Each structure stands twice: as C-alpha cells, then as structure tokens.
C-alpha cells in the first residue's frame, strides 16, 4: 500500500480526520461555556450527529457517483465556513433553535475523510493487487485505519481540552475550521482521489441496486458500529462526571487515553490474527471483553480500579471496530464502497453524539452512578448486534 499510494497520503489522511474528531466535543465545550448549560450543549452535539447521520451517506453516494474530489472540496469549504459561523452564533444573542441549526449544519457538511480513505484503499486493493494478497492486505489496511481513528478520537478531545483551557473555548472550533480547509483540501487534491471503481459505468452508475445497502447483513454492521460510537460518547461523558465528583474533571481525558492507546495498539494487531479466527467470531469474543470492561466501569469504586477497567476495555474496542469495518468492506454492494464506509463512519459519530447527550442529561438530573451505567448499555448494543450478525452468517467449514 505504501508503494501504491505513497507515505504522504497516510500523513495527510491522518491529520485531515482530526477536525471530525474535534467537532462533537468542541461544540459541547463551546456551548456549555457560552450558554452555561450541559443539557443545551448535549443537545447541540446531538444535532451535529444528526446532520452527519442524515447527510453523510449522501456525500458517500455522491463520491461513488462523481468521484471523491469534487465532493470533498465542496464539503471542506462549506464545513470550514460553518465551523467559523457557529462560534459567532453561540456567542451572539441568537435563539437556542438557531444554535441547534448551526450545529446540524456542521454535521451535515462534515467531510467524510475516514470513510473516503477506506473506500479509496479498498478499491485500490481490489483492482491493483493480486488476488492472493487481498485478504491480508485488506485486514492490515482496516487495522491501520481503525487505529488512526482511535488515535484521533482520543487526541481530538484531548486537544480540545488543552486549547479551551489554556486559550479560549472558541479556539478548538477555529482550529478545526483551519485544519478542515487545509488538510481536507489536501486530501481531496491527492492523486488517489481520482481513482473511481472500475465497476462503475461510463455515466457513473453502479451495477448494484440501492436496495442492497439495506440488506440485514449490512444493516446489522451499521447497528454494531453505532454501538461503538455510543460507547465512545457515554464513556467520555461518564468519566467527566466521575472525575468531577473527585474535584478533577479536567483529568477525564487522561483516563480516556488509557483506553484509547491500548485500543489503537490492539487494532493494529488484528492484521496478524489467524484467518481461521473468523470475523463473526472476533466480533463476539472482543465484544464480550467490551461488555466485561463496562461492568467494571459501572462498579469502579476508585480511580485505580477505573484505570484497570479502561485498560481492559482497550483490549476489546479496537479489534471490534476493525472487525466491523472489515465486514462492511466485504459486504459492500458493487460500486458503493464509499457509501457503505460513510454509513459506518456516520454510525460512529451519531453514536458518540447521542451517547454524550443522553449521558450528560443523566449525570445532571440523576447523578454519576446513572451515567456510569451508560457504557454498559452501549456494550450490550455491540454484543447484541454481534449475536444477530452470527445468526445471519452461514457457517463455512
């Protein structure tokens, strides 16, 4: 893959996905600071997720049809402008409804860098590599992509916290706006953006029907990855409440990093798992570790035990995410890989936004003990979807 696309591609694609990871937490931080309400901040973050959920898959479909470059260029310019405008709206006397609409516009215009990158690389693997090398290369590529996502989803909130604490709450949004314009623009203009699947017709039409995107075998993967996003949002918000009770809410990001670093390392290691260890079995095994760790989070009496629980969670989260993306790639209808990857990427962001909103509301209205139960609910969604996936997967001997 390095020979085919070059090292600069991976560096550009890595930084280009950082604004996406900063959006939800940056919006939450800015609204809570400027408007003084955790509930309003959570709802605005949820609006960002709703915009991504409703519009993101259409951006993927447009990229499949017309190529990634025009879609990404337009998205980068619009999203950069929406991020800048959002800061002005929040600090203005504008109504709550206008704040929500501005948050929705951020999510709707968000460049889908991670899904687009996966789609590019999978397409290149399928069309430019020998058949015998494709399974292992696809697994390694999905491992890298998931590790990159894990890293930015940990570093993104951490960077938001640093910038908001030491400079001003609006700075993370301004930084995300600048990064979007520069690095998403560079990602859009990279030569690999011209690569369109050869399964597409001369007019850009796909050989597969749109209805194939709604097959149960593919939708169950979307539900499973939504559960992972839900877990990200609930865990970070619950940890914030947990540490706030101990007088150190700013240290929540550091605890979250314990899980994120381990998760990223384990995600990279998935490429070396034996082929006999099937994808549906991996989902169930690592999802079960996920579930056990969430039980420990819900019952942790001290910071030390919470660190142990998060370290255990790191073993399950990364491999589960890699497995789900690999299943999504394998089940993508012909000519619709960008659409599928965008559906999966949107699932993560929507889950994160919903998880943060619900958990924040519970922490504010009921207490930290209720918030700490939410990662367990998210883990149950992941494992439940894994069981359904296993039932939908025929046994191959």
XYZ file of C-alpha atoms in Angstrom:
397
model
C 0.000 0.000 0.000
C 2.881 2.390 0.753
C 4.271 1.729 -2.708
C 0.904 2.240 -4.376
C -0.241 5.443 -2.664
C 2.893 6.874 -1.010
C 3.697 7.870 2.581
C 2.418 11.488 2.247
C -1.080 10.120 1.624
C -1.222 8.480 5.056
C 0.111 11.599 6.812
C -2.403 13.898 5.082
C -5.313 11.491 5.662
C -4.404 11.189 9.355
C -4.420 14.934 10.064
C -7.453 15.504 7.816
C -9.646 13.316 10.045
C -8.700 15.233 13.219
C -11.341 18.024 12.811
C -14.033 15.343 12.577
C -12.934 14.002 15.976
C -12.865 17.513 17.457
C -16.341 18.551 16.287
C -18.659 16.934 18.809
C -16.519 17.637 21.891
C -15.594 21.118 20.636
C -19.235 22.026 20.108
C -20.157 20.627 23.527
C -17.374 22.591 25.259
C -18.163 25.860 23.498
C -21.919 25.727 24.110
C -21.589 24.722 27.771
C -19.119 27.570 28.351
C -21.013 30.251 26.419
C -24.582 29.253 27.298
C -23.965 27.725 30.745
C -25.974 24.530 30.274
C -24.716 20.967 29.924
C -28.137 19.929 28.636
C -28.106 22.537 25.826
C -24.544 21.538 24.969
C -25.515 17.879 24.751
C -28.494 18.613 22.516
C -26.331 20.714 20.190
C -23.773 17.899 19.980
C -26.626 15.548 19.139
C -27.669 17.947 16.365
C -24.160 17.660 14.917
C -24.536 13.881 14.924
C -27.983 14.126 13.338
C -26.574 16.229 10.495
C -23.865 13.642 9.863
C -26.346 10.773 10.004
C -28.812 12.297 7.565
C -26.421 13.839 5.038
C -23.183 11.836 5.403
C -24.334 8.760 3.431
C -25.500 11.017 0.593
C -21.999 12.510 0.436
C -20.655 8.968 0.151
C -23.131 8.155 -2.601
C -22.138 11.342 -4.462
C -18.464 10.360 -4.158
C -19.253 6.920 -5.601
C -21.097 8.541 -8.494
C -18.978 11.599 -9.331
C -15.638 10.857 -7.659
C -14.316 11.952 -4.270
C -12.515 15.141 -5.326
C -15.460 17.484 -6.082
C -17.439 16.193 -3.106
C -14.554 16.652 -0.653
C -13.570 20.102 -1.948
C -17.128 21.399 -1.587
C -17.507 19.749 1.820
C -14.206 21.173 3.121
C -15.079 24.750 2.128
C -18.642 24.587 3.488
C -17.695 22.868 6.735
C -14.861 25.283 7.427
C -17.301 28.172 6.969
C -19.958 26.511 9.159
C -17.476 25.933 11.997
C -16.427 29.585 11.917
C -20.050 30.761 11.790
C -21.012 28.505 14.703
C -18.713 30.339 17.115
C -20.342 33.664 16.212
C -23.844 32.206 16.627
C -23.124 30.728 20.055
C -21.701 33.963 21.455
C -24.465 36.078 19.899
C -27.954 36.592 21.426
C -29.277 34.075 18.862
C -32.030 31.707 19.979
C -31.478 28.106 21.042
C -33.132 26.958 17.797
C -30.563 28.816 15.701
C -27.736 27.270 17.735
C -29.187 23.811 17.051
C -29.487 24.567 13.330
C -25.887 25.760 13.218
C -24.789 22.531 14.916
C -26.801 20.499 12.422
C -25.106 22.380 9.547
C -21.671 21.454 10.936
C -22.578 17.766 10.936
C -24.271 17.917 7.527
C -21.210 19.444 5.821
C -18.593 17.401 7.701
C -16.019 15.901 5.275
C -16.157 12.113 5.490
C -12.380 11.607 5.466
C -12.194 8.237 7.244
C -14.847 6.520 5.090
C -13.423 8.062 1.911
C -9.929 6.874 2.821
C -11.138 3.334 3.491
C -13.059 3.336 0.227
C -10.028 4.522 -1.765
C -7.712 1.946 -0.273
C -10.150 -0.960 -0.566
C -10.812 -0.063 -4.208
C -7.077 0.071 -4.929
C -6.547 -3.282 -3.207
C -9.355 -4.938 -5.168
C -8.210 -3.609 -8.520
C -4.419 -3.356 -8.334
C -3.290 -6.231 -6.127
C -3.055 -9.981 -6.823
C -5.998 -11.984 -5.537
C -3.862 -13.929 -3.060
C -2.674 -10.740 -1.313
C -6.054 -9.047 -0.998
C -7.463 -10.585 2.226
C -4.335 -9.978 4.310
C -3.792 -6.504 2.859
C -7.417 -5.545 3.433
C -7.190 -6.718 7.054
C -3.951 -4.786 7.612
C -5.409 -1.671 5.980
C -8.571 -1.790 8.081
C -6.402 -2.298 11.169
C -4.366 0.797 10.357
C -7.442 2.890 9.518
C -9.181 1.904 12.750
C -6.032 2.580 14.785
C -5.817 6.008 13.139
C -9.463 6.674 14.030
C -8.908 5.523 17.599
C -5.897 7.814 17.907
C -7.693 10.920 16.641
C -10.829 10.156 18.683
C -8.606 10.153 21.784
C -6.301 13.001 20.760
C -9.170 15.137 19.386
C -10.981 15.600 22.743
C -7.601 15.984 24.467
C -6.614 18.765 22.047
C -9.990 20.444 22.534
C -9.443 20.413 26.292
C -5.937 21.877 26.022
C -6.944 24.680 23.631
C -10.154 25.529 25.522
C -8.442 25.524 28.932
C -5.304 27.484 28.100
C -6.550 29.872 25.385
C -10.340 30.176 24.951
C -13.373 27.893 24.417
C -13.820 29.104 20.818
C -10.239 28.233 19.789
C -10.855 24.466 19.224
C -13.642 25.296 16.756
C -11.420 27.836 14.981
C -8.579 25.290 14.826
C -10.929 22.641 13.415
C -12.057 25.141 10.762
C -8.469 25.840 9.668
C -7.457 22.163 9.692
C -10.509 21.283 7.608
C -9.725 23.839 4.929
C -6.018 22.970 4.699
C -5.762 19.220 5.230
C -9.130 18.057 3.915
C -8.364 20.195 0.874
C -5.013 18.427 0.503
C -6.729 15.055 0.940
C -9.219 15.981 -1.794
C -6.470 17.034 -4.198
C -4.283 13.944 -3.646
C -3.912 11.872 -6.847
C -5.712 8.889 -5.266
C -8.925 10.966 -5.204
C -9.207 10.449 -8.963
C -9.485 6.700 -8.509
C -13.065 5.515 -9.118
C -14.145 1.879 -9.002
C -13.964 0.196 -12.421
C -17.300 -1.467 -11.634
C -18.979 1.892 -12.262
C -20.425 2.510 -15.712
C -19.359 5.293 -18.083
C -22.118 7.516 -16.671
C -21.035 6.804 -13.089
C -23.928 4.439 -12.354
C -23.296 1.468 -10.066
C -24.040 -2.101 -11.194
C -25.757 -2.811 -7.864
C -29.186 -1.637 -6.738
C -29.637 0.906 -3.925
C -31.764 -1.671 -2.103
C -28.627 -3.759 -1.498
C -27.498 -1.107 1.005
C -30.402 -2.142 3.221
C -29.707 -5.857 3.403
C -29.904 -7.173 7.003
C -26.321 -8.471 6.839
C -25.079 -4.928 6.193
C -27.510 -3.066 8.472
C -26.507 -5.199 11.456
C -22.927 -3.951 10.994
C -24.206 -0.360 10.986
C -26.087 -1.017 14.240
C -22.984 -2.621 15.770
C -20.718 0.281 14.882
C -23.356 2.719 16.165
C -22.974 0.872 19.474
C -19.214 1.527 19.431
C -19.829 5.240 18.809
C -22.420 5.215 21.586
C -19.767 3.722 23.829
C -17.267 6.485 22.987
C -19.764 9.225 23.827
C -21.109 7.640 27.016
C -17.676 6.725 28.356
C -16.073 10.143 27.912
C -19.086 11.935 29.442
C -19.416 9.440 32.309
C -15.682 9.732 33.064
C -16.048 13.508 33.175
C -18.814 13.167 35.765
C -16.785 10.519 37.677
C -13.734 12.782 37.915
C -15.845 15.878 38.642
C -17.052 14.116 41.802
C -13.382 13.862 42.793
C -12.662 17.500 42.018
C -10.623 16.900 38.867
C -12.905 16.887 35.780
C -10.027 18.042 33.567
C -8.316 14.658 34.112
C -11.119 12.712 32.401
C -9.313 12.964 29.073
C -6.199 11.402 30.584
C -8.175 8.399 31.847
C -9.910 8.102 28.487
C -6.472 7.992 26.885
C -5.658 4.794 28.814
C -8.399 3.014 26.865
C -7.646 4.766 23.578
C -3.940 3.977 23.457
C -4.471 0.289 24.218
C -7.339 0.141 21.754
C -5.237 1.635 18.942
C -2.386 -0.816 19.574
C -4.730 -3.820 19.632
C -6.436 -2.563 16.457
C -3.092 -2.707 14.658
C -2.558 -6.249 15.940
C -5.758 -7.556 14.320
C -3.915 -7.923 10.995
C -1.868 -10.750 12.494
C -4.794 -12.781 13.804
C -5.168 -16.152 12.032
C -7.652 -16.356 9.164
C -9.338 -19.267 10.949
C -10.412 -16.794 13.644
C -13.401 -15.592 11.598
C -14.780 -12.067 11.598
C -18.084 -13.002 13.270
C -16.167 -14.899 15.990
C -13.860 -11.917 16.567
C -16.869 -9.636 16.995
C -18.331 -11.896 19.690
C -15.034 -12.532 21.515
C -13.807 -8.944 21.634
C -17.344 -7.646 22.178
C -17.579 -9.841 25.285
C -14.366 -8.268 26.615
C -16.004 -4.923 25.874
C -19.021 -5.942 27.989
C -16.948 -7.166 30.950
C -14.929 -3.956 30.994
C -18.136 -1.904 31.007
C -19.362 -3.781 34.083
C -16.123 -2.838 35.843
C -16.572 0.811 34.795
C -20.082 0.860 36.274
C -18.868 -0.549 39.588
C -15.386 1.042 39.921
C -15.027 2.474 43.455
C -11.768 4.346 42.823
C -9.643 5.951 40.132
C -7.241 2.997 40.254
C -9.998 0.475 39.509
C -11.347 2.747 36.788
C -7.924 2.688 35.089
C -7.926 -1.125 35.224
C -11.433 -1.222 33.696
C -10.439 1.178 30.907
C -7.301 -0.818 30.126
C -9.448 -3.948 29.755
C -11.857 -2.049 27.519
C -8.947 -1.085 25.281
C -8.425 -4.771 24.503
C -11.970 -5.094 23.178
C -12.770 -1.776 21.494
C -10.084 -1.580 18.787
C -10.400 -5.140 17.426
C -14.207 -4.864 17.439
C -14.075 -1.683 15.357
C -11.623 -3.247 12.874
C -13.833 -6.313 12.548
C -16.932 -4.239 11.830
C -15.207 -2.173 9.148
C -13.822 -5.359 7.566
C -17.314 -6.848 7.461
C -18.645 -3.625 5.960
C -15.983 -3.744 3.225
C -16.727 -7.390 2.494
C -20.483 -6.791 2.250
C -20.390 -3.552 0.222
C -22.521 -3.744 -2.947
C -20.508 -3.362 -6.162
C -19.553 0.256 -6.828
C -20.880 1.534 -3.481
C -17.906 1.205 -1.130
C -17.770 4.945 -0.302
C -21.482 4.901 0.530
C -21.082 1.935 2.873
C -17.989 3.320 4.570
C -19.755 6.646 5.065
C -22.730 4.853 6.603
C -20.374 3.166 9.059
C -18.464 6.377 9.807
C -21.727 8.224 10.363
C -22.799 5.476 12.748
C -19.763 6.143 14.950
C -20.319 9.916 15.046
C -24.059 9.626 15.634
C -23.483 7.146 18.439
C -20.890 9.422 20.021
C -23.212 12.435 19.870
C -26.267 10.583 21.207
C -24.203 8.943 23.936
C -22.759 12.264 25.077
C -26.178 13.955 25.076
C -28.023 11.224 26.994
C -25.225 10.609 29.491
C -24.805 14.334 30.153
C -28.526 14.652 30.845
C -28.453 11.655 33.212
C -25.391 12.948 35.056
C -27.035 16.344 35.532
C -30.500 15.117 36.519
C -29.865 11.830 38.368
C -26.163 11.548 39.167
C -22.847 9.958 38.257
C -23.979 6.412 39.129
C -26.595 6.570 36.359
C -24.087 7.998 33.870
C -21.632 5.148 34.591
C -24.261 2.598 33.548
C -24.481 4.024 30.024
C -21.234 2.433 28.697
C -22.729 -0.912 29.753
C -25.848 -0.183 27.688
C -23.668 0.694 24.693
C -21.652 -2.518 25.099
C -24.881 -4.525 25.194
C -25.853 -2.979 21.828
C -22.482 -4.035 20.362
C -22.726 -7.612 21.638
C -26.397 -7.933 20.692
C -25.616 -6.847 17.135
C -22.729 -9.330 17.109
C -25.085 -12.164 18.041
C -27.515 -11.175 15.277
C -24.596 -10.977 12.834
C -23.573 -14.510 13.788
C -27.099 -15.766 13.184
C -27.108 -14.086 9.749
C -23.692 -15.514 8.801
C -23.764 -19.022 7.244
C -21.276 -21.467 8.758
C -18.430 -22.257 6.359
C -16.295 -25.296 7.020
